[in-house]
């Protein structure tokens, strides 16, 4: 596939040789005249400037959010590890919004086939629908259901009524897409006073995990196993409080801190299962001092740094893991008689997993990320909520 047909090259100021040989700019291959070789890259940055799905419309003319973030990102210092990053430039919007979604499906799908991780930057949050479509299995190709995570100040689950912006209902569209290839969805960072109770009740009924901004601010480590299970992440900058990222509308004085956001991206980068990430919603016309651009640049840096710290976590039940088998009373029909937990033997990590075997069909099982606290709850005879949710999803 000739992806170059879908992209505009970067302006000269973003492709000039770096004056400092240690910066990200000195190592990233950027689209100037020749389109980068995305098939041999580890990561591919894609700028988006599609706003037809938003209520506020496009930012002021001449202000391209992804380019503003790039200006800050390329000035950052490269880490000590490798960096095989290409910048494909800015995706040209389609004739219609639906055309843009389909274009994203094709581009992200091509990168996934090449094992190159797309990093989508800019545009309305509804663009994650195109990111999501890239994971849809072909009609003649069975594929496992996916897990995804969304970070936003509210779940965008509005009914798609006439006049409703796509950004307000895109999550509903993902979850109702046919054919359904979603196993689980996790929503992180919602604010209680912005979220209708019936939406949270619907997520609970669907056995999807939610985590409020208060829970994350209390202990952001709670998000690590959730993000470790995701195949892709969709992050709306509106989840970050305005003081730390004044690049969205309407403003909110509450939300995640920039440190929280960077930590979540670090967790996502570490996840071997995660194959794409989207950072959406940045409006440069609301960011006169470039603070939000700096926050997003740091989030990109931490995601990429996390990616290059990935270590294979395979071979459950072998010498690579400590195995803990807990015997439970199992008095009820829907209760197991034992639970199996795995802990990595690596000294630099505290990662736990839990084996969930379907009570309806013992041949169906999943090993899901969990926390040490889940193990402690089970050791006291209580079934962890994560086990209950996964069991319900296995059916």
Short mmCIF file of C-alpha atoms in Angstrom, two decimals:
data_model
loop_
_atom_site.label_atom_id
_atom_site.label_comp_id
_atom_site.label_asym_id
_atom_site.label_seq_id
_atom_site.Cartn_x
_atom_site.Cartn_y
_atom_site.Cartn_z
CA UNK A 1 0.00 0.00 0.00
CA UNK A 2 1.30 3.45 -0.93
CA UNK A 3 0.54 5.34 2.27
CA UNK A 4 2.20 8.48 0.94
CA UNK A 5 -0.98 9.22 -1.03
CA UNK A 6 -2.81 9.91 2.23
CA UNK A 7 -0.34 12.33 3.78
CA UNK A 8 0.93 15.90 3.54
CA UNK A 9 4.62 16.42 4.26
CA UNK A 10 5.78 18.42 7.26
CA UNK A 11 6.71 22.13 7.06
CA UNK A 12 10.39 22.99 6.72
CA UNK A 13 10.80 24.07 10.34
CA UNK A 14 9.86 20.55 11.49
CA UNK A 15 12.18 18.73 9.11
CA UNK A 16 15.34 20.82 9.42
CA UNK A 17 18.40 18.92 10.70
CA UNK A 18 18.70 19.01 14.46
CA UNK A 19 21.38 21.29 15.88
CA UNK A 20 21.75 18.97 18.90
CA UNK A 21 22.71 15.37 18.04
CA UNK A 22 21.11 14.01 21.22
CA UNK A 23 17.53 15.16 20.60
CA UNK A 24 14.63 13.10 19.28
CA UNK A 25 14.75 15.15 16.07
CA UNK A 26 18.20 13.77 15.30
CA UNK A 27 16.90 10.20 15.25
CA UNK A 28 13.34 10.43 13.90
CA UNK A 29 12.87 10.03 10.14
CA UNK A 30 10.41 12.75 9.13
CA UNK A 31 8.38 13.18 5.95
CA UNK A 32 9.98 16.03 4.04
CA UNK A 33 10.50 15.09 0.40
CA UNK A 34 10.80 11.30 0.63
CA UNK A 35 8.12 9.33 2.47
CA UNK A 36 9.67 7.40 5.40
CA UNK A 37 10.02 3.61 5.32
CA UNK A 38 7.30 2.76 7.82
CA UNK A 39 7.61 -1.00 7.36
CA UNK A 40 10.97 -1.18 9.14
CA UNK A 41 10.12 1.30 11.91
CA UNK A 42 9.00 0.46 15.43
CA UNK A 43 6.69 3.48 15.77
CA UNK A 44 5.00 5.86 13.34
CA UNK A 45 3.73 9.32 14.30
CA UNK A 46 0.63 10.52 12.42
CA UNK A 47 -0.74 14.06 12.70
CA UNK A 48 -4.52 14.58 12.47
CA UNK A 49 -6.41 17.78 11.69
CA UNK A 50 -10.01 16.57 11.38
CA UNK A 51 -12.57 18.50 13.45
CA UNK A 52 -15.90 17.92 11.70
CA UNK A 53 -16.96 15.58 14.49
CA UNK A 54 -16.59 18.24 17.19
CA UNK A 55 -18.99 20.88 18.50
CA UNK A 56 -16.40 23.69 18.46
CA UNK A 57 -15.16 23.00 14.93
CA UNK A 58 -11.62 23.51 13.68
CA UNK A 59 -9.11 25.72 15.53
CA UNK A 60 -8.15 29.08 14.05
CA UNK A 61 -6.72 28.92 10.54
CA UNK A 62 -3.04 28.10 10.29
CA UNK A 63 -2.87 26.40 13.69
CA UNK A 64 -2.15 22.69 13.40
CA UNK A 65 -2.19 20.95 16.77
CA UNK A 66 0.05 18.02 15.84
CA UNK A 67 2.70 20.37 14.45
CA UNK A 68 2.67 22.43 17.65
CA UNK A 69 3.28 19.28 19.69
CA UNK A 70 6.01 18.17 17.29
CA UNK A 71 7.88 21.45 17.85
CA UNK A 72 8.14 20.61 21.55
CA UNK A 73 8.59 16.85 21.12
CA UNK A 74 11.53 17.01 18.73
CA UNK A 75 13.44 19.22 21.15
CA UNK A 76 13.36 16.55 23.86
CA UNK A 77 16.40 14.43 24.58
CA UNK A 78 16.52 10.93 23.21
CA UNK A 79 16.91 8.24 25.83
CA UNK A 80 19.85 5.85 25.93
CA UNK A 81 17.98 3.08 24.11
CA UNK A 82 17.22 2.70 20.39
CA UNK A 83 14.75 4.90 18.56
CA UNK A 84 13.27 3.71 15.29
CA UNK A 85 10.58 6.35 14.83
CA UNK A 86 9.15 7.67 11.59
CA UNK A 87 6.92 10.72 11.25
CA UNK A 88 4.53 10.16 8.36
CA UNK A 89 3.33 13.76 8.33
CA UNK A 90 -0.30 14.85 8.53
CA UNK A 91 -3.16 12.69 7.32
CA UNK A 92 -5.31 14.38 4.70
CA UNK A 93 -8.97 14.43 5.79
CA UNK A 94 -11.44 12.61 3.54
CA UNK A 95 -14.23 14.26 1.58
CA UNK A 96 -16.53 13.46 4.48
CA UNK A 97 -15.96 12.60 8.12
CA UNK A 98 -16.84 8.97 7.40
CA UNK A 99 -14.20 8.98 4.66
CA UNK A 100 -11.63 10.11 7.24
CA UNK A 101 -12.59 7.22 9.52
CA UNK A 102 -12.13 4.79 6.64
CA UNK A 103 -8.82 6.37 5.73
CA UNK A 104 -7.65 5.91 9.30
CA UNK A 105 -8.79 2.29 9.19
CA UNK A 106 -6.62 1.66 6.12
CA UNK A 107 -3.54 3.49 7.40
CA UNK A 108 -3.63 2.06 10.93
CA UNK A 109 -4.42 -1.39 9.54
CA UNK A 110 -1.40 -1.29 7.21
CA UNK A 111 0.88 -0.27 10.07
CA UNK A 112 -0.49 -3.02 12.33
CA UNK A 113 0.23 -5.60 9.64
CA UNK A 114 3.83 -4.35 9.51
CA UNK A 115 4.10 -4.51 13.34
CA UNK A 116 4.67 -0.76 13.41
CA UNK A 117 2.83 1.02 16.22
CA UNK A 118 0.75 4.02 15.06
CA UNK A 119 0.79 7.07 17.33
CA UNK A 120 -2.18 9.26 16.37
CA UNK A 121 -1.95 12.89 17.42
CA UNK A 122 -4.60 15.61 17.21
CA UNK A 123 -8.14 16.05 15.90
CA UNK A 124 -11.43 15.26 17.61
CA UNK A 125 -11.75 12.32 19.99
CA UNK A 126 -14.25 10.71 17.61
CA UNK A 127 -11.30 9.81 15.35
CA UNK A 128 -10.63 6.84 17.60
CA UNK A 129 -13.47 5.18 15.67
CA UNK A 130 -11.12 4.93 12.68
CA UNK A 131 -8.39 3.62 15.00
CA UNK A 132 -10.84 1.02 16.30
CA UNK A 133 -11.97 -0.10 12.83
CA UNK A 134 -8.41 -1.14 11.98
CA UNK A 135 -8.79 -4.01 14.47
CA UNK A 136 -11.92 -5.42 12.82
CA UNK A 137 -11.17 -8.94 11.57
CA UNK A 138 -11.74 -9.76 7.91
CA UNK A 139 -14.88 -11.73 7.12
CA UNK A 140 -12.91 -14.88 6.31
CA UNK A 141 -10.37 -14.43 9.09
CA UNK A 142 -11.35 -15.31 12.66
CA UNK A 143 -9.55 -13.15 15.20
CA UNK A 144 -9.62 -12.89 18.99
CA UNK A 145 -11.78 -10.19 20.51
CA UNK A 146 -9.88 -7.09 21.58
CA UNK A 147 -9.55 -5.07 24.75
CA UNK A 148 -9.25 -1.32 24.67
CA UNK A 149 -8.97 1.52 27.15
CA UNK A 150 -10.24 5.10 26.99
CA UNK A 151 -9.02 8.00 29.14
CA UNK A 152 -11.51 10.85 29.20
CA UNK A 153 -13.26 13.18 31.63
CA UNK A 154 -16.57 11.56 30.74
CA UNK A 155 -17.73 8.51 28.76
CA UNK A 156 -18.87 9.77 25.34
CA UNK A 157 -22.04 7.70 25.21
CA UNK A 158 -24.64 10.23 24.03
CA UNK A 159 -27.44 9.00 21.78
CA UNK A 160 -26.59 9.88 18.15
CA UNK A 161 -29.46 12.34 17.69
CA UNK A 162 -29.55 14.92 14.86
CA UNK A 163 -27.13 17.69 15.76
CA UNK A 164 -25.18 15.59 18.26
CA UNK A 165 -21.44 15.90 17.52
CA UNK A 166 -19.69 12.64 16.79
CA UNK A 167 -17.24 13.34 19.63
CA UNK A 168 -20.12 13.01 22.12
CA UNK A 169 -21.23 9.56 20.95
CA UNK A 170 -18.15 7.87 19.51
CA UNK A 171 -17.70 5.45 22.43
CA UNK A 172 -21.29 4.25 22.04
CA UNK A 173 -20.57 3.70 18.35
CA UNK A 174 -17.50 1.61 19.15
CA UNK A 175 -19.37 -0.58 21.59
CA UNK A 176 -22.40 -1.05 19.31
CA UNK A 177 -20.36 -1.70 16.17
CA UNK A 178 -21.38 -4.77 14.20
CA UNK A 179 -19.80 -7.23 14.08
CA UNK A 180 -18.88 -6.99 17.74
CA UNK A 181 -15.22 -7.89 18.26
CA UNK A 182 -14.74 -6.24 21.68
CA UNK A 183 -14.01 -8.45 24.67
CA UNK A 184 -13.60 -5.69 27.23
CA UNK A 185 -13.47 -1.91 27.50
CA UNK A 186 -12.05 0.12 30.37
CA UNK A 187 -12.81 3.79 30.95
CA UNK A 188 -10.37 5.77 33.07
CA UNK A 189 -10.41 9.29 34.47
CA UNK A 190 -14.12 10.11 34.41
CA UNK A 191 -15.39 12.84 36.71
CA UNK A 192 -18.49 11.90 38.69
CA UNK A 193 -20.26 15.23 38.24
CA UNK A 194 -19.87 15.02 34.45
CA UNK A 195 -21.01 11.41 34.12
CA UNK A 196 -24.69 10.37 34.18
CA UNK A 197 -25.24 7.55 36.70
CA UNK A 198 -27.03 5.42 34.10
CA UNK A 199 -23.86 5.38 31.98
CA UNK A 200 -21.82 3.99 34.87
CA UNK A 201 -24.61 1.50 35.54
CA UNK A 202 -24.48 0.41 31.89
CA UNK A 203 -20.72 -0.14 32.10
CA UNK A 204 -21.19 -2.22 35.23
CA UNK A 205 -23.90 -4.27 33.55
CA UNK A 206 -21.56 -4.88 30.60
CA UNK A 207 -18.83 -5.92 33.09
CA UNK A 208 -16.51 -3.16 31.86
CA UNK A 209 -14.12 -1.52 34.29
CA UNK A 210 -14.33 2.15 35.17
CA UNK A 211 -11.95 4.19 37.28
CA UNK A 212 -12.73 7.75 38.34
CA UNK A 213 -10.25 10.59 38.36
CA UNK A 214 -10.34 10.50 42.16
CA UNK A 215 -9.31 6.85 42.25
CA UNK A 216 -6.48 7.49 39.80
CA UNK A 217 -5.25 10.55 41.67
CA UNK A 218 -5.24 8.54 44.92
CA UNK A 219 -3.15 5.73 43.43
CA UNK A 220 -2.38 5.84 39.72
CA UNK A 221 -0.81 2.37 39.97
CA UNK A 222 -4.34 0.99 39.93
CA UNK A 223 -4.42 1.77 36.20
CA UNK A 224 -1.37 -0.36 35.38
CA UNK A 225 -3.10 -3.78 35.07
CA UNK A 226 -5.97 -2.17 33.18
CA UNK A 227 -3.63 -0.65 30.60
CA UNK A 228 -1.57 -3.86 30.52
CA UNK A 229 -4.59 -5.66 29.12
CA UNK A 230 -5.45 -3.13 26.39
CA UNK A 231 -4.77 -3.65 22.69
CA UNK A 232 -5.15 0.07 22.02
CA UNK A 233 -5.50 3.26 24.01
CA UNK A 234 -7.58 6.34 23.20
CA UNK A 235 -6.69 9.41 25.31
CA UNK A 236 -8.64 12.69 25.28
CA UNK A 237 -6.67 15.68 26.52
CA UNK A 238 -9.87 16.85 28.24
CA UNK A 239 -9.10 14.26 30.94
CA UNK A 240 -6.22 16.50 32.11
CA UNK A 241 -6.98 19.52 34.28
CA UNK A 242 -6.83 22.86 32.46
CA UNK A 243 -3.99 24.20 34.61
CA UNK A 244 -1.67 21.49 33.26
CA UNK A 245 -2.95 21.30 29.70
CA UNK A 246 -4.92 24.41 28.61
CA UNK A 247 -5.53 23.11 25.11
CA UNK A 248 -9.18 22.09 25.02
CA UNK A 249 -12.66 23.56 25.31
CA UNK A 250 -14.62 23.91 27.53
CA UNK A 251 -12.07 24.30 30.32
CA UNK A 252 -12.15 22.13 33.44
CA UNK A 253 -10.22 22.99 36.62
CA UNK A 254 -10.32 19.34 37.72
CA UNK A 255 -8.87 16.22 36.17
CA UNK A 256 -5.65 14.27 35.90
CA UNK A 257 -2.34 16.05 36.43
CA UNK A 258 0.30 16.12 33.73
CA UNK A 259 2.32 13.66 35.86
CA UNK A 260 -0.68 11.30 35.93
CA UNK A 261 -1.02 11.51 32.15
CA UNK A 262 2.68 10.82 31.59
CA UNK A 263 2.55 7.83 33.95
CA UNK A 264 -0.45 6.35 32.13
CA UNK A 265 1.43 6.67 28.83
CA UNK A 266 4.44 4.98 30.42
CA UNK A 267 2.23 2.06 31.49
CA UNK A 268 0.71 1.86 28.01
CA UNK A 269 4.13 1.89 26.37
CA UNK A 270 5.24 -1.04 28.54
CA UNK A 271 2.29 -3.18 27.45
CA UNK A 272 3.36 -5.74 24.85
CA UNK A 273 -0.25 -6.21 23.74
CA UNK A 274 -0.84 -2.54 23.00
CA UNK A 275 -0.38 -1.86 19.29
CA UNK A 276 -1.68 1.70 18.82
CA UNK A 277 -2.32 4.87 20.81
CA UNK A 278 -4.29 8.02 20.04
CA UNK A 279 -3.88 11.37 21.80
CA UNK A 280 -6.86 13.46 20.78
CA UNK A 281 -8.56 16.78 21.34
CA UNK A 282 -5.65 19.25 21.47
CA UNK A 283 -6.61 22.74 20.30
CA UNK A 284 -3.57 25.04 19.88
CA UNK A 285 -5.74 28.17 19.83
CA UNK A 286 -6.46 27.56 23.54
CA UNK A 287 -2.79 27.03 24.39
CA UNK A 288 -1.07 30.44 23.98
CA UNK A 289 2.01 29.49 26.00
CA UNK A 290 2.39 25.97 24.62
CA UNK A 291 1.87 24.33 28.01
CA UNK A 292 -0.51 21.67 26.68
CA UNK A 293 1.80 21.05 23.72
CA UNK A 294 4.61 20.44 26.20
CA UNK A 295 2.44 18.05 28.21
CA UNK A 296 1.52 16.05 25.11
CA UNK A 297 5.15 16.00 23.98
CA UNK A 298 6.14 14.54 27.35
CA UNK A 299 3.34 11.98 27.10
CA UNK A 300 4.68 10.90 23.71
CA UNK A 301 8.19 10.67 25.15
CA UNK A 302 7.06 8.50 28.06
CA UNK A 303 5.03 6.21 25.81
CA UNK A 304 8.02 5.67 23.52
CA UNK A 305 10.36 5.22 26.49
CA UNK A 306 7.96 2.64 27.92
CA UNK A 307 7.87 0.86 24.56
CA UNK A 308 11.63 0.43 24.57
CA UNK A 309 11.46 -1.01 28.09
CA UNK A 310 9.09 -3.79 27.03
CA UNK A 311 10.17 -7.25 28.14
CA UNK A 312 8.41 -10.47 27.06
CA UNK A 313 6.09 -11.82 29.74
CA UNK A 314 5.33 -15.31 28.45
CA UNK A 315 5.58 -18.85 29.75
CA UNK A 316 3.07 -18.75 32.59
CA UNK A 317 3.55 -21.83 34.74
CA UNK A 318 7.28 -22.04 33.93
CA UNK A 319 10.35 -21.02 35.90
CA UNK A 320 9.87 -17.41 34.74
CA UNK A 321 6.97 -16.95 37.13
CA UNK A 322 6.11 -17.70 40.70
CA UNK A 323 2.82 -19.64 40.76
CA UNK A 324 0.38 -19.26 43.66
CA UNK A 325 -2.57 -21.64 43.89
CA UNK A 326 -5.24 -20.65 46.38
CA UNK A 327 -7.83 -23.22 47.49
CA UNK A 328 -11.27 -21.67 48.01
CA UNK A 329 -14.41 -23.03 49.68
CA UNK A 330 -16.32 -22.89 46.39
CA UNK A 331 -19.67 -23.40 48.11
CA UNK A 332 -21.77 -21.72 45.41
CA UNK A 333 -22.51 -22.91 41.88
CA UNK A 334 -20.85 -19.83 40.42
CA UNK A 335 -17.75 -19.98 42.59
CA UNK A 336 -14.40 -21.62 41.79
CA UNK A 337 -12.65 -24.07 44.10
CA UNK A 338 -9.23 -22.61 43.40
CA UNK A 339 -7.58 -19.54 41.92
CA UNK A 340 -4.16 -19.44 40.27
CA UNK A 341 -1.99 -16.33 40.32
CA UNK A 342 1.32 -15.67 38.61
CA UNK A 343 4.01 -13.19 39.59
CA UNK A 344 6.96 -12.30 37.42
CA UNK A 345 10.31 -13.39 38.86
CA UNK A 346 12.01 -10.33 37.42
CA UNK A 347 13.42 -8.20 40.20
CA UNK A 348 12.55 -4.94 38.42
CA UNK A 349 8.81 -5.50 38.31
CA UNK A 350 5.85 -6.24 40.56
CA UNK A 351 3.49 -7.53 37.90
CA UNK A 352 0.79 -10.06 38.74
CA UNK A 353 -1.60 -12.10 36.60
CA UNK A 354 -4.66 -14.18 37.42
CA UNK A 355 -5.99 -17.22 35.62
CA UNK A 356 -9.74 -17.12 34.96
CA UNK A 357 -11.29 -20.39 33.82
CA UNK A 358 -14.84 -20.30 32.51
CA UNK A 359 -17.22 -22.06 34.89
CA UNK A 360 -19.45 -22.87 31.91
CA UNK A 361 -16.69 -24.33 29.72
CA UNK A 362 -13.42 -25.38 31.36
CA UNK A 363 -11.65 -25.35 27.99
CA UNK A 364 -12.04 -21.55 27.92
CA UNK A 365 -9.66 -19.58 30.09
CA UNK A 366 -7.83 -16.28 30.13
CA UNK A 367 -4.81 -15.07 32.02
CA UNK A 368 -5.49 -11.44 32.87
CA UNK A 369 -3.31 -8.77 34.48
CA UNK A 370 -4.15 -8.04 38.10
CA UNK A 371 -2.69 -6.46 41.22
CA UNK A 372 -1.06 -7.83 44.35
CA UNK A 373 -4.16 -6.57 46.15
CA UNK A 374 -6.30 -8.93 44.05
CA UNK A 375 -4.15 -11.80 45.29
CA UNK A 376 -4.47 -10.68 48.91
CA UNK A 377 -8.27 -10.45 48.57
CA UNK A 378 -8.39 -13.98 47.18
CA UNK A 379 -6.10 -15.24 49.96
CA UNK A 380 -8.72 -13.99 52.43
CA UNK A 381 -11.42 -15.97 50.63
CA UNK A 382 -12.91 -13.05 48.64
CA UNK A 383 -13.27 -13.29 44.87
CA UNK A 384 -11.56 -10.27 43.27
CA UNK A 385 -13.84 -8.02 41.23
CA UNK A 386 -11.47 -8.45 38.29
CA UNK A 387 -12.10 -12.23 38.39
CA UNK A 388 -15.87 -11.69 38.57
CA UNK A 389 -15.87 -9.29 35.61
CA UNK A 390 -13.71 -11.57 33.47
CA UNK A 391 -15.79 -14.62 34.36
CA UNK A 392 -18.94 -12.79 33.26
CA UNK A 393 -17.31 -11.76 29.96
CA UNK A 394 -16.24 -15.36 29.28
CA UNK A 395 -19.89 -16.29 29.60
#
